[in-house]
Amino acid sequence: MNTDLHWKKSSFTGENGNCVELPSTLDGVRDSKHRKIQLSVHRTAVAALVRHVKNS
């Protein structure tokens, strides 16, 4: 995965900083505390995850 991506953290991140981050391309995910580990994920899976979280 490209390391030069612009990653975005949720605005709902708690004080402890436990959060996932998504790249602008929406084809991955990473832990905000362990940024060197990046998972490649299909864009439709990320979109489904975001929809699920927003609707929960």
mmCIF file of C-alpha atoms in Angstrom:
data_model
loop_
_atom_site.group_PDB
_atom_site.id
_atom_site.type_symbol
_atom_site.label_atom_id
_atom_site.label_comp_id
_atom_site.label_asym_id
_atom_site.label_seq_id
_atom_site.Cartn_x
_atom_site.Cartn_y
_atom_site.Cartn_z
ATOM 1 C CA MET A 1 0.000 0.000 0.000
ATOM 2 C CA ASN A 2 1.222 3.509 -0.774
ATOM 3 C CA THR A 3 2.684 5.197 2.317
ATOM 4 C CA ASP A 4 2.192 8.695 0.852
ATOM 5 C CA LEU A 5 -1.588 8.550 1.206
ATOM 6 C CA HIS A 6 -3.582 11.145 3.113
ATOM 7 C CA TRP A 7 -5.089 9.298 6.083
ATOM 8 C CA LYS A 8 -8.132 10.558 7.984
ATOM 9 C CA LYS A 9 -9.061 9.780 11.566
ATOM 10 C CA SER A 10 -12.660 9.909 12.746
ATOM 11 C CA SER A 11 -13.799 13.108 14.425
ATOM 12 C CA PHE A 12 -15.416 10.845 17.060
ATOM 13 C CA THR A 13 -12.073 9.562 18.339
ATOM 14 C CA GLY A 14 -12.053 9.337 22.124
ATOM 15 C CA GLU A 15 -9.514 10.883 24.473
ATOM 16 C CA ASN A 16 -7.423 7.698 24.491
ATOM 17 C CA GLY A 17 -6.896 7.927 20.725
ATOM 18 C CA ASN A 18 -8.139 4.411 19.924
ATOM 19 C CA CYS A 19 -9.296 4.776 16.379
ATOM 20 C CA VAL A 20 -8.916 3.454 12.874
ATOM 21 C CA GLU A 21 -7.836 5.644 9.997
ATOM 22 C CA LEU A 22 -8.914 5.462 6.360
ATOM 23 C CA PRO A 23 -6.902 6.677 3.363
ATOM 24 C CA SER A 24 -8.340 9.112 0.842
ATOM 25 C CA THR A 25 -8.496 6.244 -1.674
ATOM 26 C CA LEU A 26 -10.764 4.207 0.677
ATOM 27 C CA ASP A 27 -8.876 0.997 -0.050
ATOM 28 C CA GLY A 28 -7.278 0.368 3.315
ATOM 29 C CA VAL A 29 -7.419 0.748 7.054
ATOM 30 C CA ARG A 30 -4.886 1.198 9.841
ATOM 31 C CA ASP A 31 -4.781 1.646 13.610
ATOM 32 C CA SER A 32 -4.101 5.232 14.645
ATOM 33 C CA LYS A 33 -1.592 4.023 17.252
ATOM 34 C CA HIS A 34 0.249 1.556 14.958
ATOM 35 C CA ARG A 35 0.420 3.414 11.658
ATOM 36 C CA LYS A 36 3.114 1.269 10.053
ATOM 37 C CA ILE A 37 0.683 -1.663 9.823
ATOM 38 C CA GLN A 38 -1.742 -1.016 6.973
ATOM 39 C CA LEU A 39 -4.368 -3.427 5.728
ATOM 40 C CA SER A 40 -5.386 -3.401 2.082
ATOM 41 C CA VAL A 41 -9.144 -3.728 1.789
ATOM 42 C CA HIS A 42 -11.504 -3.593 -1.181
ATOM 43 C CA ARG A 43 -13.214 -0.193 -1.466
ATOM 44 C CA THR A 44 -16.692 -1.721 -1.314
ATOM 45 C CA ALA A 45 -15.836 -3.383 2.011
ATOM 46 C CA VAL A 46 -14.657 -0.070 3.464
ATOM 47 C CA ALA A 47 -17.802 1.666 2.204
ATOM 48 C CA ALA A 48 -19.966 -1.039 3.802
ATOM 49 C CA LEU A 49 -18.077 -0.657 7.095
ATOM 50 C CA VAL A 50 -18.546 3.121 7.098
ATOM 51 C CA ARG A 51 -22.280 2.755 6.340
ATOM 52 C CA HIS A 52 -22.665 0.213 9.144
ATOM 53 C CA VAL A 53 -20.882 2.425 11.676
ATOM 54 C CA LYS A 54 -22.899 5.501 10.680
ATOM 55 C CA ASN A 55 -26.180 3.586 10.970
ATOM 56 C CA SER A 56 -25.347 1.985 14.329
#
